[in-house]
Coordinates of C-alpha atoms and ligand atoms in Angstrom, one line a residue:
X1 CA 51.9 10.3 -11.7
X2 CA 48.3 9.6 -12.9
X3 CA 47.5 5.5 -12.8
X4 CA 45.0 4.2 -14.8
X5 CA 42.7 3.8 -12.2
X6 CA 43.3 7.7 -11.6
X7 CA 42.5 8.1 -15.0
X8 CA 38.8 6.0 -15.0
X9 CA 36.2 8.6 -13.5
X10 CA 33.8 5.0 -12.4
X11 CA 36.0 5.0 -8.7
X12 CA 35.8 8.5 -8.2
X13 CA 31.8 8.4 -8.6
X14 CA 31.9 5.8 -6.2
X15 CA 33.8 7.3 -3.4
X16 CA 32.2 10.3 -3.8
X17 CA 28.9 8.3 -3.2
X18 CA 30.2 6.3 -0.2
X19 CA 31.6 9.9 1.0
X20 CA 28.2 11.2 0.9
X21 CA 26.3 8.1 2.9
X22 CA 28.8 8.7 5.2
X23 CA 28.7 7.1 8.6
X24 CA 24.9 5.4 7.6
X25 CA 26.5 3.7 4.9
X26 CA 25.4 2.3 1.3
X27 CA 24.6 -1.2 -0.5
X28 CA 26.1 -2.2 -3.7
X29 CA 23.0 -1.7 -5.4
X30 CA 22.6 1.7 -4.5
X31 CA 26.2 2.8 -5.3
X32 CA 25.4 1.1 -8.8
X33 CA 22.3 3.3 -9.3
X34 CA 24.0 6.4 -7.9
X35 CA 27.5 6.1 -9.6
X36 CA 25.8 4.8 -12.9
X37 CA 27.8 1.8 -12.9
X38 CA 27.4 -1.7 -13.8
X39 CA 27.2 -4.4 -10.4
X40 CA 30.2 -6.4 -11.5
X41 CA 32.0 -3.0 -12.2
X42 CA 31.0 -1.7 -8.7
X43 CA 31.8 -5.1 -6.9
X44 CA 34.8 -5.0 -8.4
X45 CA 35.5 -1.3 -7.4
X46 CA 34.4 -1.8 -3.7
X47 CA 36.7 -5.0 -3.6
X48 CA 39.9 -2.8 -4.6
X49 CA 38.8 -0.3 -2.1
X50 CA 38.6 -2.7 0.5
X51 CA 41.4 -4.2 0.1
X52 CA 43.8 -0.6 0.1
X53 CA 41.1 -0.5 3.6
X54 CA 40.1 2.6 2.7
X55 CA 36.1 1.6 3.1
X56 CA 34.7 -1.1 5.3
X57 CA 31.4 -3.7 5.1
X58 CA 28.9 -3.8 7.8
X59 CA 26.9 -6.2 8.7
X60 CA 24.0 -6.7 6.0
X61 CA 26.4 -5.2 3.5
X62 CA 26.5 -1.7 4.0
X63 CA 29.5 -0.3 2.9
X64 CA 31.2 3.2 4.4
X65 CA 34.6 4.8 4.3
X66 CA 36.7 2.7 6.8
X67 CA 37.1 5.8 9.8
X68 CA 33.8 5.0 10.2
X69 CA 34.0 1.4 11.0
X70 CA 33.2 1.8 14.6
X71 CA 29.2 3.3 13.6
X72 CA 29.5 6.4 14.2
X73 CA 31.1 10.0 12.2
X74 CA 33.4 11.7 13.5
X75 CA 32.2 13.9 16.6
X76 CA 28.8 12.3 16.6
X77 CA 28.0 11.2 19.8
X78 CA 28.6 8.0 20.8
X79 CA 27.7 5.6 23.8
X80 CA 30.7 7.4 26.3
X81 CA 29.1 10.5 25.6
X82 CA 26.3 9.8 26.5
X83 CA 27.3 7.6 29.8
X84 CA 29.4 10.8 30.9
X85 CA 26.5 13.0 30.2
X86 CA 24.4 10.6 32.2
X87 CA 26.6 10.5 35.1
X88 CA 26.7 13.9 35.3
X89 CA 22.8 14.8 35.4
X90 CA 22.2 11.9 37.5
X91 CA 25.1 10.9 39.4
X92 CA 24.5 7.4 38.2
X93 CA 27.3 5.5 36.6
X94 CA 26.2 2.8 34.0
X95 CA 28.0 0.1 35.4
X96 CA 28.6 -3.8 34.0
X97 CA 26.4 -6.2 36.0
X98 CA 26.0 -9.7 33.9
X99 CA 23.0 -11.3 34.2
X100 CA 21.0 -13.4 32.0
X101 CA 17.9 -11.7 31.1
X102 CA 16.7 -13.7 28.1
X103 CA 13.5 -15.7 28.0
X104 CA 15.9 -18.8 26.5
X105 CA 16.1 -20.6 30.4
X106 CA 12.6 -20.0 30.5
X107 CA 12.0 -23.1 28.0
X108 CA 13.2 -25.5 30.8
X109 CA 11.0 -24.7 33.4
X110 CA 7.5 -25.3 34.3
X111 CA 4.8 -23.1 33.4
X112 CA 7.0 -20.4 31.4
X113 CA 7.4 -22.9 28.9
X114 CA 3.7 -23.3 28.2
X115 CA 3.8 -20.6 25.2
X116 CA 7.3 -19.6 23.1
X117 CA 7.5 -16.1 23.3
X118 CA 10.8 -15.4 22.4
X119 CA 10.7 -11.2 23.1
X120 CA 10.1 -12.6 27.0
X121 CA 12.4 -11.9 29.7
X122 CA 14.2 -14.7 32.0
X123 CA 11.8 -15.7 35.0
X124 CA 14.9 -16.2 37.4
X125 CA 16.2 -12.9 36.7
X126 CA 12.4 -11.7 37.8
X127 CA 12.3 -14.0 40.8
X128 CA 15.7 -12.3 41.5
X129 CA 14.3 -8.9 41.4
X130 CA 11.3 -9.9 43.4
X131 CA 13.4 -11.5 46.2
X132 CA 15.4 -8.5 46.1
X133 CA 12.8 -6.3 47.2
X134 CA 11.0 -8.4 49.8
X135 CA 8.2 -9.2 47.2
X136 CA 6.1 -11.8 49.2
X137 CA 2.5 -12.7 49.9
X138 CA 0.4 -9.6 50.5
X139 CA 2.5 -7.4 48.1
X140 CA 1.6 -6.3 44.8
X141 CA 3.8 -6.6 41.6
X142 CA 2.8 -4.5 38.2
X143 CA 4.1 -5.2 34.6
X144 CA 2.5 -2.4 32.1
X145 CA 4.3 -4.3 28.7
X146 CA 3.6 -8.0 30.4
X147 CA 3.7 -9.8 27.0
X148 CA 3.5 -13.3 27.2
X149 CA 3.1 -12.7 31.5
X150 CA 6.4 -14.0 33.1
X151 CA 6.4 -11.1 35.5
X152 CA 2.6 -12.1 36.7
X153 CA 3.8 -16.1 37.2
X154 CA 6.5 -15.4 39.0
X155 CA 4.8 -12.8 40.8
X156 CA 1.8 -15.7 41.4
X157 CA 4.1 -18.7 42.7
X158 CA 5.9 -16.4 45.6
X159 CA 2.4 -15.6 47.2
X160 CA 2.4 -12.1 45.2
X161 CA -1.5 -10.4 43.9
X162 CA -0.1 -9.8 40.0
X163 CA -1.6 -7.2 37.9
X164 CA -0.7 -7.1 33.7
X165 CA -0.9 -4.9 30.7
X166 CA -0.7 -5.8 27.2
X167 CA -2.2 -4.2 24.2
X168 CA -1.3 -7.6 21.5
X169 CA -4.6 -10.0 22.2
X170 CA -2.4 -13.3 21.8
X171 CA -0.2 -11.9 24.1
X172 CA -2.7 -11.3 27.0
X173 CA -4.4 -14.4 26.3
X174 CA -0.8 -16.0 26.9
X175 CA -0.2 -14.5 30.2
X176 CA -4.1 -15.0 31.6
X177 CA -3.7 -18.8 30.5
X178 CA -0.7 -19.1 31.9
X179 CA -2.2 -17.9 34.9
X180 CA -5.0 -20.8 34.7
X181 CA -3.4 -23.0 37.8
X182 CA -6.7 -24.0 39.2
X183 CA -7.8 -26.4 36.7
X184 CA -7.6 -29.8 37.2
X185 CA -4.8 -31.7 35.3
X186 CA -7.3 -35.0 34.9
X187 CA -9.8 -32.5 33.5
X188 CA -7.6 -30.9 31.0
X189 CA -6.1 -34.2 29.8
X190 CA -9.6 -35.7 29.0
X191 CA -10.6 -32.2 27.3
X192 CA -7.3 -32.5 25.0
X193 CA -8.1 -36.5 24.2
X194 CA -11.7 -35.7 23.2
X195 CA -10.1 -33.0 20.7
X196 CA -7.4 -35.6 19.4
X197 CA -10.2 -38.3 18.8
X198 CA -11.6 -35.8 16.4
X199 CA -11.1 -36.6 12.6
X200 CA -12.4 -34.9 9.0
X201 CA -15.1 -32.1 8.9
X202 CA -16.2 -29.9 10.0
X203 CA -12.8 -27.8 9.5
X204 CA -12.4 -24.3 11.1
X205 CA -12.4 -21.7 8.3
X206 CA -8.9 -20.7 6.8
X207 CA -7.6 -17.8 8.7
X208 CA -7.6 -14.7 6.7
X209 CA -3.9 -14.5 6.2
X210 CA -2.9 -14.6 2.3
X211 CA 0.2 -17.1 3.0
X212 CA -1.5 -19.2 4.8
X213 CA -1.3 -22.5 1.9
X214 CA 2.2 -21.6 2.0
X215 CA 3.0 -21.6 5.8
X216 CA 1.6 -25.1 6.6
X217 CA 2.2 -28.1 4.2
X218 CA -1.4 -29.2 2.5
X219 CA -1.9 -32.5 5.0
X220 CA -0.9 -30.6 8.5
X221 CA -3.1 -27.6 7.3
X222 CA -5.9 -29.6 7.1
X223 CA -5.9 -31.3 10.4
X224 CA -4.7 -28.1 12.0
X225 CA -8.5 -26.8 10.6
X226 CA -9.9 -29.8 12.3
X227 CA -8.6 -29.2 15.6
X228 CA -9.0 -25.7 15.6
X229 CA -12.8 -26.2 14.9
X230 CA -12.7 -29.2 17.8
X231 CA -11.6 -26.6 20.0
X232 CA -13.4 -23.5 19.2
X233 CA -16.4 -26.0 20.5
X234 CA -14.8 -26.5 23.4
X235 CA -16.2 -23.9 26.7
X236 CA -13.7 -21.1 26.6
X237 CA -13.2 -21.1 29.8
X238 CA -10.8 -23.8 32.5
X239 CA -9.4 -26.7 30.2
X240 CA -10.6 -24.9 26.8
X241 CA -8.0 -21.5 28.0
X242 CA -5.2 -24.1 28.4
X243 CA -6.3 -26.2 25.1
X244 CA -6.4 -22.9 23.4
X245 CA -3.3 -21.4 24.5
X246 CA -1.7 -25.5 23.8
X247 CA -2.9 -24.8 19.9
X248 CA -1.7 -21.7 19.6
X249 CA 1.7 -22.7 20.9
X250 CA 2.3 -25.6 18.2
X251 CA 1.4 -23.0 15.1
X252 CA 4.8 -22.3 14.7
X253 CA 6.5 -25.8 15.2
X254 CA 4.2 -27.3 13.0
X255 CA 4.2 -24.5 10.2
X256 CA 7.0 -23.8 7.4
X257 CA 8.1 -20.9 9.9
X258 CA 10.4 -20.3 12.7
X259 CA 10.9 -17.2 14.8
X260 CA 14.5 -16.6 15.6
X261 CA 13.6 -14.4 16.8
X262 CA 11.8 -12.7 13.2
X263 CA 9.1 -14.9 11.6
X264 CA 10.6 -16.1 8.4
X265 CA 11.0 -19.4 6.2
X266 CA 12.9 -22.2 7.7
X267 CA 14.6 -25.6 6.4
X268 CA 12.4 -27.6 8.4
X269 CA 11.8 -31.6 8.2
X270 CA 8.8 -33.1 5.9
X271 CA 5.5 -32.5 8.3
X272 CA 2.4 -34.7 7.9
X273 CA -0.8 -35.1 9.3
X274 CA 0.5 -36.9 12.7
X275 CA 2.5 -33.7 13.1
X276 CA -0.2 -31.6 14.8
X277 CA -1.7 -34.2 17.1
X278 CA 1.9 -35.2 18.0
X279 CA 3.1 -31.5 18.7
X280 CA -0.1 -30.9 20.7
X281 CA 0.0 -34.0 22.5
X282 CA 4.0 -33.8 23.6
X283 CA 2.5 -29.4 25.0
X284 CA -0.4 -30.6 26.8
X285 CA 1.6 -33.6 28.7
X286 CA 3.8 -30.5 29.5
X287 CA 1.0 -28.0 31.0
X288 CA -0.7 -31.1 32.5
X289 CA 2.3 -32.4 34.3
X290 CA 3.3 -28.8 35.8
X291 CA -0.4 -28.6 36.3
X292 CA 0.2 -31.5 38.8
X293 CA 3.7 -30.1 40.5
X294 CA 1.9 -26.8 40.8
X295 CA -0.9 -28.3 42.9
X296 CA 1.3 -29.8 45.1
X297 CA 2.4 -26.2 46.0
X298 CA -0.8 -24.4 46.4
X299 CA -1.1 -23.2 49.6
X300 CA 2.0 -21.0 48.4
X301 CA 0.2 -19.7 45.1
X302 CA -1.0 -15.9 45.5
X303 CA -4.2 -14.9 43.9
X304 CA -5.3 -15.6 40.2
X305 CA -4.1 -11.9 39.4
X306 CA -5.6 -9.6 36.3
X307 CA -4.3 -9.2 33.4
X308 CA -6.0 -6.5 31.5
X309 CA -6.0 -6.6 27.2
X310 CA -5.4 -2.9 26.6
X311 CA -2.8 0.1 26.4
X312 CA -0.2 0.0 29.1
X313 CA -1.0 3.8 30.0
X314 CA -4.6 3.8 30.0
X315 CA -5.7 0.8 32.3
X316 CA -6.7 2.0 35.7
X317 CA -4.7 0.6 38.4
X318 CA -5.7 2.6 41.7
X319 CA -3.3 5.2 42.5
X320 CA -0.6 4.4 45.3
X321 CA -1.7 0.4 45.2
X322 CA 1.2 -1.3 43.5
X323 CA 4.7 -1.9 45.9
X324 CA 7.2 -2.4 42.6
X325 CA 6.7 -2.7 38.5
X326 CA 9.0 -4.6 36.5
X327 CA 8.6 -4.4 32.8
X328 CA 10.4 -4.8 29.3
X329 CA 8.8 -2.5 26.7
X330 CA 9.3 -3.0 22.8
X331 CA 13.2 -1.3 22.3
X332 CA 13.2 1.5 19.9
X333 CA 13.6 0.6 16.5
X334 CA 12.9 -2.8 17.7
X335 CA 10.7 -5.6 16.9
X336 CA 7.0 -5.3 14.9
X337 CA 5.0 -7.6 17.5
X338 CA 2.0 -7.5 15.4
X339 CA 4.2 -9.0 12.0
X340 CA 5.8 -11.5 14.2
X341 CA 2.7 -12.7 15.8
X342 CA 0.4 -12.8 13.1
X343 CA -0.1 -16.3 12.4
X344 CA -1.2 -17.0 16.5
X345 CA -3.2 -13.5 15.9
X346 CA -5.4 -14.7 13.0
X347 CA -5.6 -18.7 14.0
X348 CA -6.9 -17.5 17.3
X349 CA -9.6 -15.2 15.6
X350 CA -8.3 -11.9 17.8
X351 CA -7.8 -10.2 14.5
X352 CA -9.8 -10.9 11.3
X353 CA -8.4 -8.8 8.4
X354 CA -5.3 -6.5 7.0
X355 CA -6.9 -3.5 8.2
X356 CA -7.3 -5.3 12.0
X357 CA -3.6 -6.0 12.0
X358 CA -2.6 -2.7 10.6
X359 CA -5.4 -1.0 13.1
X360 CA -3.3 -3.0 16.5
X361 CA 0.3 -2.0 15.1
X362 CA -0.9 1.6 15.1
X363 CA -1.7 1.7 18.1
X364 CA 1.4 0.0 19.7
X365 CA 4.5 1.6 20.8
X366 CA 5.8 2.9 17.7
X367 CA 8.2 0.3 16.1
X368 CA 9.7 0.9 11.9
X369 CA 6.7 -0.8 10.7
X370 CA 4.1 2.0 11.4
X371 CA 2.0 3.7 8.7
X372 CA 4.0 6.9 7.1
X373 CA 0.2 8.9 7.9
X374 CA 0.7 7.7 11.3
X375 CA 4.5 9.2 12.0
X376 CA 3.2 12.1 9.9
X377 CA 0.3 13.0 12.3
X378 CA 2.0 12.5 15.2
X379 CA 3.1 15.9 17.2
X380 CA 5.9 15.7 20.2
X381 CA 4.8 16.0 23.6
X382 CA 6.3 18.9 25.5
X383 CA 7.9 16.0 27.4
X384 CA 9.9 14.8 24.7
X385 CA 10.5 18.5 23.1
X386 CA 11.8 19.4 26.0
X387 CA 14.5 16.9 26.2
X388 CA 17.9 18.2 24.5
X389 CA 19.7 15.0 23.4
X390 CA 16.3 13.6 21.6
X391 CA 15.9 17.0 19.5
X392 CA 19.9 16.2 18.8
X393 CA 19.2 12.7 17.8
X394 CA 16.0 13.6 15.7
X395 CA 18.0 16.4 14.3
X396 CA 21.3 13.9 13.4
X397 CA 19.0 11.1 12.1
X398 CA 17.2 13.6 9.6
X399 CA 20.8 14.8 8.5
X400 CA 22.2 11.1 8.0
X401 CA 19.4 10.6 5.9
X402 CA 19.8 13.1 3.5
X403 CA 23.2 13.0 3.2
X404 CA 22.9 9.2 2.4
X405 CA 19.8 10.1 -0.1
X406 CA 18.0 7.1 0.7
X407 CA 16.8 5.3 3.9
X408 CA 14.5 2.4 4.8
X409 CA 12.1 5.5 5.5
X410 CA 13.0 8.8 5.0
X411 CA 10.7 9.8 8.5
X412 CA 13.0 7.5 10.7
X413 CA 13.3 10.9 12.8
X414 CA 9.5 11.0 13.5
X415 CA 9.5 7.3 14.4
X416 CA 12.2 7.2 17.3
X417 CA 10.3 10.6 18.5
X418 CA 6.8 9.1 18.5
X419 CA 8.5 5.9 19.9
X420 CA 10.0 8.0 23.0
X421 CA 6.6 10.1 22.9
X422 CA 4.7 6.7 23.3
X423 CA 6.3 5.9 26.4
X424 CA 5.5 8.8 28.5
X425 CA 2.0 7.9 29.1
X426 CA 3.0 4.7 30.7
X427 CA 5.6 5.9 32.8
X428 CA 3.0 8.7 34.3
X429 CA 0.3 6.0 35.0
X430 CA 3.5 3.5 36.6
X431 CA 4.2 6.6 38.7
X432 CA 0.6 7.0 39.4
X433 CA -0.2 3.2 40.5
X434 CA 3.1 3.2 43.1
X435 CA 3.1 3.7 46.3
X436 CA 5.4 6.0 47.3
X437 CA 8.9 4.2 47.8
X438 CA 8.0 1.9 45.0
X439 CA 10.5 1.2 43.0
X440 CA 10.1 0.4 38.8
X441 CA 12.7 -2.0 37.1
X442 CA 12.7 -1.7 33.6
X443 CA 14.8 -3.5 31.1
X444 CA 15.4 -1.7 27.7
X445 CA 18.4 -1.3 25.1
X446 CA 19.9 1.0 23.0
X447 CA 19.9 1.3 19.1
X448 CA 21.5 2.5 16.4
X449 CA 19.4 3.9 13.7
X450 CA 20.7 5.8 10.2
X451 CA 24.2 5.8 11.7
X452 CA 23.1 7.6 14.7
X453 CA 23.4 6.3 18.0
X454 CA 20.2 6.1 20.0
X455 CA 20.5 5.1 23.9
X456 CA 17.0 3.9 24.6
X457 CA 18.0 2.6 28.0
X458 CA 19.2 5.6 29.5
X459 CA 16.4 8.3 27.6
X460 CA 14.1 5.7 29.0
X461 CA 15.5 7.1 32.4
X462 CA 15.6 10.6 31.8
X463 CA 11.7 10.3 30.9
X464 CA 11.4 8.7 34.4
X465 CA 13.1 11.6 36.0
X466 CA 10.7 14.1 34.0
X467 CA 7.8 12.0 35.5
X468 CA 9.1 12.5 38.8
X469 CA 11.0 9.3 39.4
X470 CA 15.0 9.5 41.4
X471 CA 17.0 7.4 38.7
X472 CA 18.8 4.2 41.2
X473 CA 21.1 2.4 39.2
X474 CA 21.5 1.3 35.7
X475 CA 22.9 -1.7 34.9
X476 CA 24.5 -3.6 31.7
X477 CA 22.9 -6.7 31.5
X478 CA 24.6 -7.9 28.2
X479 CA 26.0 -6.8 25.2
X480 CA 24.2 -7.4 21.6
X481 CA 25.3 -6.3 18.2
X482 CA 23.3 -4.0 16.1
X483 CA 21.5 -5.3 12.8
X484 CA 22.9 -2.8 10.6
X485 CA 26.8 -3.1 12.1
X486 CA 28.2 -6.1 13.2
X487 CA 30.9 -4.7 14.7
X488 CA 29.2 -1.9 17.1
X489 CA 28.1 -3.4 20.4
X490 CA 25.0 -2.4 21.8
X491 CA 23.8 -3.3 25.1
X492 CA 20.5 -3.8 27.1
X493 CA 20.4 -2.3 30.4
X494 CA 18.6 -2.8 34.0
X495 CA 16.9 0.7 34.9
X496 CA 16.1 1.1 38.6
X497 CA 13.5 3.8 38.6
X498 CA 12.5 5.0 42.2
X499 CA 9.0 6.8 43.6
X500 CA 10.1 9.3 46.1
X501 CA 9.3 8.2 49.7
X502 CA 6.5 10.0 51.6
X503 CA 6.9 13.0 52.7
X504 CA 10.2 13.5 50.4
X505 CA 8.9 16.6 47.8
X506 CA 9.0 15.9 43.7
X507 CA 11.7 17.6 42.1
Ligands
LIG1 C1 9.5 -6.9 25.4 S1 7.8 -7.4 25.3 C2 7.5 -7.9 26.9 C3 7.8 -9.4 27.2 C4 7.5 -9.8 28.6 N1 8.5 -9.2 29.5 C5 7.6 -11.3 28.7 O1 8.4 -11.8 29.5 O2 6.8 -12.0 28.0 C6 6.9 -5.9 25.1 C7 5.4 -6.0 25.0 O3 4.8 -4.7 24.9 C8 3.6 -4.9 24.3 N2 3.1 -3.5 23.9 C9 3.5 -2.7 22.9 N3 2.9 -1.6 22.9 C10 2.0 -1.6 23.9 C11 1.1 -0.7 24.5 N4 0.9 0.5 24.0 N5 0.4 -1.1 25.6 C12 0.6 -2.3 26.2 N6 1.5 -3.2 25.7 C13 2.2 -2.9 24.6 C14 3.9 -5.9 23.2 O4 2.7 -6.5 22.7 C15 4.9 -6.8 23.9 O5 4.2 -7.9 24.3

């Protein structure tokens, strides 16, 4: 028997549209424009429908017939197939191995918590890994994607020569000034009173950033401009690094912003002019006090180390000279460094306009923010055309988005390929710099993108392979939940990469 609801054609539109997203799912505001309904009308709909269960909400409120609550359609493939597929090519089974890999820890302890990078990884799971394999004085450690430089500290305080890559300025500048142990505490304290004592003009110009009057309340941008100028006349070099990297480390605190771990607006207490000075007092006590502790070890300490500013794959690092890499590179589909570091870009003067900014993220592993001509121009290696399950992927991704009609960007396909594509490069030169034996221990996740499941972790392995490395383990670290579904678990995973021994031939 026909019900009134049977009878009103507005439901019908609207399954038919949440049929057609299918598992990548659709907002309200897009089923209002596609079923030609009002929002209350469509809210209303999409409660009824939810309540008979017949279509779930996701996360950021995505809405999709309920059988796909779990992520994924039916007979895509999900994170099992892909483990069984794994296991089966490599022999390696992706097993469960808890361990916390976050920079959080890192906050507590002495020279890691000179700088708040939250994409960093934990220093005692590096220390860990270092210990593991006999990493010691005399021995050299490599991270290509070394960020804010915990692998290079760590590397430093067990005796270790440490060698870093990163392409973001602020972030090598981070991990070279957080490699600054030799200068003296008493020094560096004097240095950070003689910029405190400094009041009114001259002020530092405004960086170039069009927010900026809205990021810092009127009284703590204005001393912020003082001490900026205070210590852009300071030597660069010794205590000016470490006053430097002290500034650059308050912006955020002493802003309208937080990073958690995006930059966005935060509820944040009234700030006034003492802010600043108080901020950069409380991180300087900090550097200058581990300063202290550090010097008490020193005879342990291994060389300065080099951290390069530049791409991961084209910095030359003799061939054969490094005994293990560690890294974390940026996670497909993951986080636009360049966005979230902006403000600590443009303060520090390491970029200077739009076009600067826009110039570094092009040339960064590819993340969702890059330029359309950019994904357009970009043509797959033979590396990552040759690799079945990222031609499926590509393929499913495309197919998701059409269905659906809409997308964040309708070249999501070209993204995660250039993504995979940007990787190779680095994973030749790792291969290159390691002596033979040398192992490479790489943290990365999965993703899923348009309703497609992406495992970034264990294509991250299969490149290694390609590039001639025997896959060791791979481990599950911890389990995260992805942006766009709440409910489907994703995971970031230890990769143990190995350099065949001398004498054993390349596959
Ligand atoms: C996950 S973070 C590494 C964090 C680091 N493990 C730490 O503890 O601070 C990845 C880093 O890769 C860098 N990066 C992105 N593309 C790069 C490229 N082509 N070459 C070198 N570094 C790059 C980013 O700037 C970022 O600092």
């Amino acid at each position: 028997m026909a019900t009134g609801r049977d009878l009103d054609p507005a439901p019908r539109r609207l399954t038919d549209a949440i049929v057609r997203a299918g598992p990548t799912g659709i907002t309200a505001k897009q089923l209002a424009d596609r079923a030609r309904l009002a929002p209350e009308r469509v809210e209303h709909h999409l409660r009824a429908l939810a309540a008979e269960r017949s279509i779930v909400r996701h996360g950021r409120g995505l809405w999709s017939l309920a059988r796909y609550a779990g992520g994924l359609g039916v007979g895509a493939r999900d994170p099992a197939f892909y483990a069984a597929a794994f296991r089966r090519d490599f022999g390696v089974a992706l097993s469960a191995a808890p361990t916390e890999i976050r920079f959080g820890p890192n906050e507590r302890r002495p020279v890691h918590r000179w700088w708040p990078y939250v994409q960093g990884f934990s220093a005692g799971w590096v220390e860990a890994v270092l210990r593991r394999y006999g990493v010691g004085p005399g021995s050299v450690v490599l991270d290509p994607f070394c960020g804010s430089g915990t692998v290079p500290v760590v590397a430093r305080s067990v005796g270790a020569t440490a060698i870093g890559t990163d392409l973001m300025p602020i972030a090598a500048f981070v991990a070279r000034a957080k490699l600054a142990w030799e200068v003296p505490p008493g020094e560096f304290r004097a240095a950070v009173d003689r910029v405190l004592a400094r009041r009114g003009a001259p002020r530092a110009p405004l960086p170039f950033l069009r927010e900026t009057r809205r990021q810092f309340s009127p009284s703590v941008l204005a001393r912020l401009r003082v001490l900026r100028e205070s210590i852009g006349a300071e030597p660069e070099d010794g205590p000016g690094t470490l006053l430097r990297l002290a500034f650059s480390g308050i912006l955020i605190d002493a802003s309208r912003l937080k990073r958690s771990p995006c930059l966005g607006y935060a509820e944040k207490p009234r700030q006034d002019t003492t802010t600043p000075d108080r901020l950069l007092r409380a991180r300087a006590e900090t550097i200058a006090g581990d300063l202290e502790a550090l010097g008490a070890r020193r005879a342990t300490w291994g060389p300065p180390g080099t951290i390069h500013l530049g791409s991961a794959s084209t910095v030359p690092i003799p061939a054969g000279s490094v005994d293990l890499a560690v890294t974390s590179p940026p996670y497909v589909n993951g986080m636009d460094y360049v966005m979230n570091y902006k403000i600590d870009l443009a303060w520090m003067g390491f970029v200077r306009s739009y076009a600067e900014l826009a110039a570094l993220r092009a040339a960064m592993v590819a993340c969702d923010n890059i330029p359309r001509s950019v994904a357009a121009g970009h043509h797959p290696s033979a590396s990552v055309r040759g690799d079945p399950w990222l031609g499926d992927i590509a393929r499913e991704i495309d197919r998701n988005i059409r269905r659906k009609g809409t997308y964040r960007r309708a070249d999501m396909a070209r993204v995660v390929t250039k993504y995979f594509d940007d990787l190779v490069p680095t994973i030749r030169a790792v291969y290159r710099a390691l002596r033979p034996g040398g192992r490479f221990v790489v943290v990365n996740g999965d993703s899923l993108i348009a309703g497609t499941y992406v495992p970034g972790d264990l294509l991250f392995a299969r490149l290694g392979a390609h590039a001639g490395f025997s896959v060791e383990s791979a481990e599950v670290a911890r389990s995260r939940r992805s942006g766009q579904r709440r409910g489907f678990e994703l995971r970031e995973t230890i990769l143990t990469l190995r350099k065949p021994a001398a004498g054993v031939a390349r596959k």
